[in-house]
XYZ file of N, CA and C in Angstrom:
579
model
N -58.044 -21.859 -157.579
C -57.866 -20.468 -158.308
C -59.423 -20.470 -159.040
N -59.741 -19.358 -158.990
C -61.544 -19.304 -159.490
C -61.288 -17.953 -160.726
N -62.364 -17.912 -161.375
C -62.717 -17.483 -162.310
C -64.061 -16.696 -162.134
N -64.006 -15.251 -162.219
C -65.278 -14.608 -161.808
C -66.085 -14.231 -163.263
N -67.502 -14.141 -163.049
C -68.239 -13.765 -163.957
C -67.839 -13.932 -165.385
N -67.513 -15.111 -165.917
C -67.064 -15.166 -167.403
C -67.754 -14.711 -168.273
N -69.384 -14.710 -168.187
C -70.169 -14.348 -168.932
C -70.300 -12.722 -169.142
N -69.464 -12.120 -168.279
C -69.417 -10.479 -168.326
C -68.565 -9.995 -168.886
N -67.350 -10.548 -169.096
C -66.169 -9.947 -169.669
C -65.005 -10.710 -169.574
N -63.897 -10.490 -170.218
C -62.829 -11.688 -170.282
C -61.995 -11.635 -169.048
N -61.393 -12.843 -168.808
C -60.859 -12.851 -167.414
C -59.508 -12.062 -167.603
N -58.942 -11.405 -166.463
C -57.769 -10.670 -166.550
C -56.441 -11.579 -166.688
N -56.827 -12.862 -166.142
C -55.533 -13.962 -166.068
C -55.821 -15.211 -166.931
N -54.838 -15.589 -167.633
C -54.740 -17.266 -167.980
C -54.604 -17.964 -167.091
N -55.373 -19.002 -167.013
C -55.215 -19.905 -165.741
C -53.874 -20.484 -165.978
N -53.265 -20.943 -167.179
C -51.920 -21.722 -166.924
C -50.788 -20.699 -166.182
N -50.916 -19.152 -166.655
C -50.146 -18.214 -166.116
C -50.327 -18.414 -164.421
N -51.497 -18.484 -164.152
C -51.727 -18.402 -162.725
C -50.890 -19.786 -162.040
N -51.281 -20.815 -162.765
C -50.961 -22.161 -162.196
C -49.012 -21.989 -162.222
N -48.516 -21.388 -163.414
C -47.106 -21.206 -163.364
C -46.630 -20.204 -162.138
N -47.458 -19.021 -162.117
C -46.950 -18.099 -160.679
C -47.272 -18.772 -159.357
N -48.104 -19.731 -159.141
C -48.412 -20.641 -158.181
C -47.064 -21.444 -157.929
N -46.904 -22.132 -158.745
C -45.470 -23.022 -158.747
C -44.331 -22.609 -158.576
N -44.087 -21.083 -158.999
C -42.873 -20.151 -158.889
C -42.903 -19.697 -157.426
N -44.065 -19.715 -156.559
C -43.615 -18.959 -155.155
C -42.785 -19.791 -154.392
N -41.994 -19.193 -153.583
C -40.690 -19.795 -152.775
C -41.749 -21.121 -151.822
N -42.673 -20.797 -151.250
C -43.160 -21.923 -150.383
C -43.469 -23.294 -151.043
N -43.854 -23.091 -152.458
C -44.258 -24.111 -153.461
C -43.098 -24.660 -154.073
N -42.415 -23.787 -154.692
C -41.327 -24.101 -155.504
C -40.145 -25.345 -154.926
N -39.823 -25.263 -153.585
C -38.982 -26.344 -153.223
C -39.754 -27.597 -153.084
N -41.117 -27.673 -152.355
C -41.851 -28.881 -152.744
C -41.798 -29.529 -153.891
N -42.035 -28.888 -155.100
C -42.192 -29.396 -156.517
C -41.022 -29.543 -157.178
N -39.963 -29.116 -156.479
C -38.588 -28.904 -157.710
C -38.433 -30.264 -158.467
N -38.657 -31.367 -157.884
C -38.194 -32.458 -158.512
C -39.434 -33.033 -159.437
N -40.468 -32.540 -159.430
C -41.707 -32.708 -159.884
C -41.618 -32.323 -161.472
N -42.487 -32.976 -162.241
C -42.858 -32.550 -163.565
C -44.105 -32.418 -163.930
N -44.710 -31.413 -164.333
C -46.150 -31.222 -164.834
C -46.320 -32.149 -166.159
N -47.184 -33.148 -166.026
C -47.414 -34.236 -166.903
C -48.930 -33.554 -167.836
N -49.935 -33.077 -166.751
C -51.166 -32.583 -167.482
C -51.779 -31.548 -166.357
N -52.532 -30.573 -166.748
C -53.233 -29.880 -165.763
C -54.939 -29.632 -166.407
N -55.621 -29.672 -165.688
C -56.682 -29.032 -166.413
C -57.803 -28.300 -165.325
N -58.524 -27.639 -165.890
C -59.400 -26.811 -164.761
C -60.851 -27.343 -165.198
N -61.599 -27.165 -163.931
C -63.072 -27.112 -163.816
C -63.411 -26.252 -163.522
N -64.404 -25.219 -164.177
C -65.417 -24.400 -163.742
C -66.840 -24.893 -163.148
N -66.845 -24.283 -162.108
C -67.962 -24.603 -161.199
C -69.286 -23.695 -161.663
N -70.497 -24.467 -161.991
C -71.473 -23.809 -162.237
C -71.923 -22.835 -161.233
N -72.497 -21.662 -161.249
C -72.876 -20.702 -160.353
C -74.373 -20.298 -160.691
N -74.700 -20.668 -161.901
C -76.222 -20.143 -162.420
C -77.224 -20.321 -161.234
N -76.863 -21.259 -160.255
C -78.233 -21.724 -159.568
C -79.357 -21.958 -160.191
N -80.419 -21.638 -159.471
C -81.576 -22.421 -159.872
C -82.196 -21.916 -161.160
N -81.525 -20.711 -161.642
C -82.001 -20.077 -162.879
C -81.606 -21.082 -164.085
N -80.400 -21.544 -163.834
C -80.011 -22.325 -165.347
C -79.953 -23.769 -164.855
N -80.428 -24.315 -163.934
C -80.652 -25.927 -163.954
C -81.381 -26.576 -164.922
N -80.646 -27.436 -165.737
C -81.300 -27.967 -167.101
C -82.421 -29.094 -166.300
N -83.006 -29.592 -167.373
C -84.034 -30.655 -167.102
C -83.063 -32.025 -166.689
N -83.603 -32.452 -165.609
C -82.380 -33.494 -165.039
C -82.524 -35.260 -165.276
N -83.640 -35.223 -166.124
C -84.152 -36.718 -166.612
C -84.526 -36.757 -167.906
N -84.650 -37.818 -168.477
C -85.088 -38.005 -169.941
C -85.315 -39.522 -169.820
N -85.593 -39.961 -171.059
C -85.805 -41.544 -171.301
C -84.589 -42.106 -170.763
N -84.362 -43.081 -170.018
C -83.455 -43.824 -169.647
C -82.064 -43.141 -168.748
N -82.324 -41.862 -168.575
C -81.049 -40.986 -168.206
C -81.139 -40.143 -167.028
N -80.521 -39.968 -166.062
C -80.813 -39.061 -165.011
C -79.488 -38.182 -164.959
N -79.328 -36.726 -164.526
C -78.462 -36.116 -164.780
C -78.031 -35.558 -163.310
N -76.918 -35.714 -162.451
C -76.607 -35.079 -161.270
C -75.602 -34.662 -160.924
N -75.335 -33.921 -159.733
C -73.915 -33.202 -159.905
C -74.074 -31.829 -160.577
N -72.802 -31.407 -160.506
C -72.542 -30.096 -161.590
C -73.141 -30.363 -162.889
N -73.264 -31.598 -163.259
C -73.862 -31.575 -164.773
C -75.128 -31.216 -164.723
N -75.857 -31.487 -163.618
C -77.319 -31.175 -163.550
C -77.531 -29.605 -162.963
N -76.294 -29.055 -162.969
C -76.425 -27.427 -162.663
C -76.334 -27.176 -161.124
N -75.999 -28.306 -160.263
C -76.323 -28.250 -158.990
C -75.110 -27.679 -158.246
N -74.680 -26.862 -158.437
C -73.649 -26.026 -157.663
C -74.197 -24.552 -157.077
N -73.603 -24.223 -156.017
C -73.931 -22.726 -155.558
C -73.115 -22.254 -154.838
N -72.802 -21.018 -155.548
C -71.861 -19.967 -155.043
C -72.370 -19.222 -153.807
N -72.216 -19.572 -152.754
C -72.820 -18.751 -151.172
C -71.916 -17.598 -150.962
N -71.265 -16.932 -151.511
C -70.309 -15.939 -151.269
C -69.026 -16.255 -150.556
N -69.475 -17.035 -149.468
C -68.027 -17.429 -148.441
C -67.627 -18.811 -148.772
N -68.575 -19.742 -149.730
C -68.228 -21.275 -149.854
C -68.820 -21.342 -151.336
N -68.369 -22.206 -151.927
C -69.232 -22.782 -152.952
C -69.593 -24.175 -152.706
N -70.871 -24.705 -152.967
C -71.587 -25.821 -152.540
C -71.605 -26.620 -153.851
N -71.317 -27.760 -153.626
C -71.131 -28.685 -154.919
C -70.607 -30.106 -154.740
N -69.842 -30.325 -154.004
C -69.755 -31.645 -153.665
C -70.868 -32.247 -152.966
N -71.372 -31.732 -151.973
C -72.445 -32.255 -150.939
C -73.650 -32.278 -151.986
N -73.891 -31.451 -152.896
C -75.028 -31.662 -154.000
C -74.755 -32.933 -154.566
N -73.428 -33.068 -155.033
C -73.399 -34.322 -156.094
C -73.610 -35.531 -155.337
N -73.032 -35.799 -154.050
C -73.352 -36.847 -153.647
C -74.740 -37.101 -153.218
N -75.428 -36.048 -152.813
C -77.096 -36.082 -152.384
C -77.769 -36.486 -153.807
N -77.482 -35.816 -154.915
C -78.245 -35.797 -155.835
C -77.859 -37.420 -156.509
N -76.825 -37.631 -156.181
C -76.663 -39.296 -156.677
C -77.400 -40.235 -155.773
N -77.555 -39.977 -154.859
C -78.300 -40.851 -153.775
C -79.479 -40.824 -154.111
N -80.295 -39.521 -154.547
C -81.681 -39.408 -154.995
C -81.716 -39.835 -156.039
N -80.861 -40.063 -157.185
C -80.929 -40.642 -158.424
C -81.055 -42.289 -158.414
N -80.157 -42.832 -157.404
C -80.282 -43.903 -157.058
C -81.609 -44.570 -156.556
N -82.468 -43.896 -155.798
C -83.758 -44.034 -155.243
C -84.751 -44.166 -156.357
N -84.530 -42.932 -157.466
C -85.221 -42.905 -158.598
C -85.187 -44.133 -159.366
N -83.955 -44.697 -159.727
C -83.464 -45.668 -160.365
C -83.803 -47.346 -159.753
N -83.943 -47.198 -158.655
C -84.430 -48.345 -157.641
C -85.968 -48.490 -157.889
N -86.768 -47.344 -157.994
C -88.167 -47.140 -158.360
C -88.604 -47.877 -159.757
N -87.513 -47.243 -160.613
C -87.791 -47.418 -161.945
C -87.465 -49.085 -162.096
N -86.594 -49.645 -161.701
C -86.156 -50.792 -161.743
C -87.358 -51.805 -161.126
N -87.910 -51.351 -160.208
C -88.872 -52.224 -159.476
C -90.248 -52.352 -160.327
N -90.690 -51.076 -161.263
C -91.500 -51.226 -162.068
C -91.288 -51.533 -163.693
N -89.861 -51.783 -163.652
C -89.314 -52.086 -164.963
C -89.768 -50.862 -166.109
N -89.745 -49.736 -165.481
C -90.054 -48.451 -166.532
C -88.759 -47.755 -166.168
N -88.051 -47.392 -167.320
C -86.981 -46.181 -167.179
C -87.358 -45.041 -168.296
N -88.736 -44.929 -168.497
C -89.311 -43.783 -169.569
C -89.344 -42.525 -168.720
N -89.007 -41.321 -169.334
C -88.834 -39.676 -168.688
C -89.906 -39.885 -167.439
N -91.460 -40.204 -167.867
C -92.215 -40.191 -166.999
C -91.949 -41.254 -165.555
N -91.332 -42.074 -165.833
C -91.016 -42.959 -164.544
C -89.844 -42.293 -163.824
N -88.800 -41.726 -164.507
C -87.811 -41.253 -164.027
C -88.082 -39.750 -163.388
N -89.077 -39.186 -163.789
C -89.617 -37.763 -163.416
C -89.610 -37.777 -161.784
N -89.653 -38.891 -161.020
C -89.696 -38.779 -159.814
C -88.193 -38.196 -158.971
N -87.395 -38.336 -160.097
C -86.166 -38.020 -159.301
C -86.122 -36.275 -159.132
N -86.958 -35.654 -160.030
C -86.901 -34.024 -159.892
C -87.736 -34.012 -158.721
N -88.740 -34.747 -158.260
C -89.446 -34.408 -157.427
C -88.756 -34.663 -156.124
N -88.053 -35.668 -156.032
C -87.078 -35.794 -154.961
C -86.225 -34.757 -154.792
N -85.558 -34.234 -156.019
C -84.730 -33.213 -155.871
C -85.228 -31.719 -155.072
N -86.454 -31.778 -155.656
C -87.394 -30.498 -155.167
C -87.638 -30.609 -153.739
N -87.695 -31.807 -153.227
C -87.963 -31.858 -151.571
C -86.871 -31.866 -150.910
N -85.638 -31.982 -151.750
C -84.422 -32.064 -150.768
C -83.748 -30.716 -150.314
N -82.827 -30.562 -149.417
C -82.231 -29.486 -149.143
C -81.353 -28.823 -150.276
N -81.180 -29.617 -151.259
C -80.313 -29.189 -152.346
C -81.068 -27.877 -153.140
N -82.301 -28.011 -153.416
C -83.123 -27.148 -154.119
C -83.619 -26.268 -153.003
N -83.962 -26.422 -151.918
C -84.026 -25.297 -150.885
C -83.278 -24.223 -150.810
N -81.946 -24.767 -150.647
C -80.800 -23.688 -150.523
C -80.498 -23.291 -151.927
N -80.603 -23.886 -152.884
C -80.671 -22.962 -154.582
C -81.719 -21.961 -154.442
N -82.887 -22.281 -153.999
C -84.015 -21.036 -154.040
C -83.817 -20.257 -152.772
N -83.066 -20.489 -151.771
C -82.826 -19.454 -150.866
C -81.983 -18.448 -151.374
N -80.817 -19.049 -152.266
C -79.669 -18.248 -152.575
C -79.854 -18.031 -153.998
N -81.185 -17.969 -154.578
C -81.229 -17.509 -155.896
C -80.742 -16.116 -156.642
N -80.379 -14.953 -155.775
C -80.315 -13.871 -156.058
C -78.648 -13.791 -155.955
N -77.900 -14.971 -155.622
C -76.603 -14.630 -155.580
C -75.705 -14.371 -156.801
N -76.142 -14.584 -157.773
C -75.399 -14.061 -159.165
C -75.587 -12.696 -159.283
N -76.615 -12.150 -158.993
C -76.939 -10.774 -159.116
C -75.799 -9.948 -158.092
N -75.676 -10.275 -157.083
C -74.785 -9.948 -156.212
C -73.378 -10.099 -156.493
N -72.928 -11.344 -156.855
C -71.619 -11.525 -157.434
C -71.298 -10.571 -158.463
N -72.139 -10.449 -159.320
C -71.589 -9.605 -160.471
C -71.656 -7.936 -160.039
N -71.743 -7.624 -158.881
C -71.529 -6.168 -158.503
C -70.007 -6.257 -158.142
N -69.388 -5.581 -158.960
C -67.781 -5.301 -159.158
C -67.245 -4.676 -157.715
N -68.227 -3.748 -157.251
C -67.563 -3.172 -156.197
C -67.413 -4.175 -154.838
N -68.284 -5.315 -154.900
C -68.003 -6.236 -153.838
C -66.733 -6.685 -153.902
N -65.925 -6.511 -155.241
C -64.576 -7.196 -155.077
C -63.206 -6.315 -155.161
N -64.062 -5.168 -155.291
C -62.680 -3.886 -155.646
C -62.899 -3.009 -154.584
N -64.059 -2.162 -154.606
C -64.132 -0.861 -153.618
C -64.191 -0.932 -152.287
N -65.308 -1.984 -151.965
C -65.690 -2.275 -150.638
C -64.188 -2.882 -149.819
N -63.615 -4.008 -150.255
C -62.450 -4.274 -149.960
C -61.444 -3.559 -149.693
N -61.245 -2.727 -150.423
C -60.263 -1.662 -150.573
C -60.445 -0.605 -149.549
N -61.706 -0.398 -149.465
C -62.310 0.635 -148.559
C -61.817 0.160 -146.900
N -62.173 -0.879 -146.797
C -61.735 -1.848 -145.434
C -60.251 -1.768 -145.286
N -59.313 -1.942 -146.335
C -58.022 -2.029 -146.227
C -57.569 -0.628 -146.109
N -58.082 0.161 -146.544
C -57.442 1.725 -146.333
C -57.757 1.869 -144.675
N -58.951 1.543 -144.443
C -59.352 2.171 -143.167
C -58.242 1.252 -141.949
N -58.226 0.013 -142.179
C -57.119 -0.404 -141.320
C -55.766 0.038 -141.318
N -55.628 0.501 -142.379
C -54.163 1.060 -142.491
C -54.153 2.352 -141.935
N -55.290 3.189 -141.955
C -55.089 4.365 -141.276
C -55.119 4.115 -139.700
N -55.722 3.108 -139.376
C -55.906 2.778 -137.780
C -54.666 2.129 -137.522
N -53.669 1.581 -138.137
C -52.623 0.829 -137.618
C -51.563 1.687 -138.081
N -51.626 2.673 -138.921
C -50.079 3.123 -139.625
C -49.665 4.153 -138.299
N -48.106 3.967 -138.165
C -47.503 4.578 -136.947
C -46.778 5.896 -137.996
N -46.859 7.026 -137.440
C -46.096 8.011 -137.844
C -45.857 9.282 -136.898
N -45.031 10.408 -137.076
C -44.902 11.245 -136.140
C -46.076 12.246 -135.741
N -47.149 12.094 -136.452
C -48.467 12.738 -136.216
C -49.488 11.874 -135.174
N -50.112 12.475 -134.544
C -50.955 11.814 -133.324
C -52.069 11.502 -134.015
N -52.700 10.601 -133.734
C -54.078 9.848 -134.176
C -55.178 10.563 -133.304
N -56.068 10.776 -134.307
C -57.528 10.782 -133.594
C -58.159 9.782 -133.209
N -59.230 9.727 -132.410
C -59.979 8.610 -131.807
C -60.255 7.494 -132.866
N -60.311 6.167 -132.330
C -60.539 5.358 -133.435
C -62.059 5.341 -133.626
N -62.871 5.845 -132.857
C -64.400 5.748 -133.364
C -64.184 7.139 -134.425
N -63.780 8.205 -134.438
C -63.852 9.276 -135.454
C -62.966 8.703 -136.714
N -61.838 8.056 -136.498
C -61.233 7.496 -137.597
C -62.282 6.643 -138.501
N -62.786 5.576 -137.463
C -63.668 4.529 -138.173
C -64.841 5.407 -139.018
N -65.538 6.000 -138.086
C -66.770 6.913 -138.726
C -66.368 7.863 -139.655
N -65.438 8.406 -139.768
C -65.057 9.195 -141.284
C -64.823 8.620 -142.248
N -64.177 7.037 -142.237
C -63.919 6.268 -143.180
C -65.405 6.004 -143.501
N -66.450 5.387 -142.862
C -67.389 4.754 -143.125
C -68.440 5.890 -143.813
N -68.532 6.898 -143.232
C -69.249 8.172 -143.667
C -68.510 8.442 -145.424
N -67.420 8.424 -145.634
C -66.863 9.066 -146.574
C -67.376 7.848 -147.802
N -67.163 6.740 -147.284
C -67.228 5.703 -148.431
C -68.497 4.875 -148.214
N -69.411 4.596 -147.454
C -70.484 3.762 -147.285
C -71.398 4.350 -147.070
N -71.714 5.892 -146.524
C -73.087 6.442 -146.563
C -73.295 7.122 -147.644
N -73.757 6.452 -148.690
C -74.431 7.059 -149.915
C -75.234 5.936 -150.799
N -75.924 6.602 -151.616
C -77.188 5.816 -152.207
C -76.424 4.555 -152.974
N -75.413 4.566 -153.468
C -75.138 3.467 -154.307
C -74.583 2.381 -153.053
N -74.005 2.684 -152.144
C -73.692 1.535 -151.091
C -75.193 0.934 -150.595
N -76.366 1.812 -150.294
C -77.570 1.598 -149.917
C -78.037 0.564 -150.820
N -78.175 1.009 -152.070
C -78.566 0.111 -153.172
C -78.174 -1.219 -153.089
N -76.550 -1.213 -153.115
C -76.107 -2.386 -152.784
C -76.351 -3.321 -151.714
N -76.482 -2.805 -150.544
C -76.931 -3.257 -149.373
C -78.167 -3.962 -149.521
N -79.029 -3.159 -150.317
C -80.592 -3.841 -150.478
C -80.579 -5.073 -151.176
N -79.494 -5.324 -152.311
C -79.187 -6.392 -153.039
C -78.861 -7.410 -152.202
N -77.776 -6.986 -151.363
C -76.899 -8.295 -150.364
C -78.232 -8.694 -149.660
N -79.165 -8.020 -149.086
C -80.075 -8.547 -148.147
C -81.047 -9.521 -148.639
N -80.987 -9.888 -150.130
C -81.465 -10.916 -150.694
C -81.126 -12.108 -150.378
N -79.765 -11.929 -149.936
C -79.354 -13.289 -149.935
C -79.671 -13.740 -148.058
């Protein structure tokens, strides 16, 4: 279950209600009928990307994984677990160096930041630095999917009327809904990904 753009507006659903609805689904209800919820929790995944990454080192401490802001929503998947593992490995290398030099000061541990910046983690976070801008576009989650669903419905619907060609149905749907200035602007934003 996910939450979208909490910084923009109130969520439409309470998480505990979503969980209750999920548990009430017929395909789930039978599996858990003898079970008892003892505790539940939710964990929001950071998706601020490179713009919200905090300083990841200080005297005697390194920060890794999502605590270090190392999470990335790539629209089709959320990257985080591998970033946590990789940043942990890099932190281990930085700690090893610090131990060899017997120096755990911020200046000694700063090599962790350098290791991060040279890693695939920060390269990907830089590549996808515009993701939040795209994700905050409500049309991506409402209008565009609805238009596609409506178009498929027109193509698949069976009634007593004969259909026009598939080309004309698709062309008309695309022309009416996608060939406009707003969609062009959205596409320009999407190209940044």
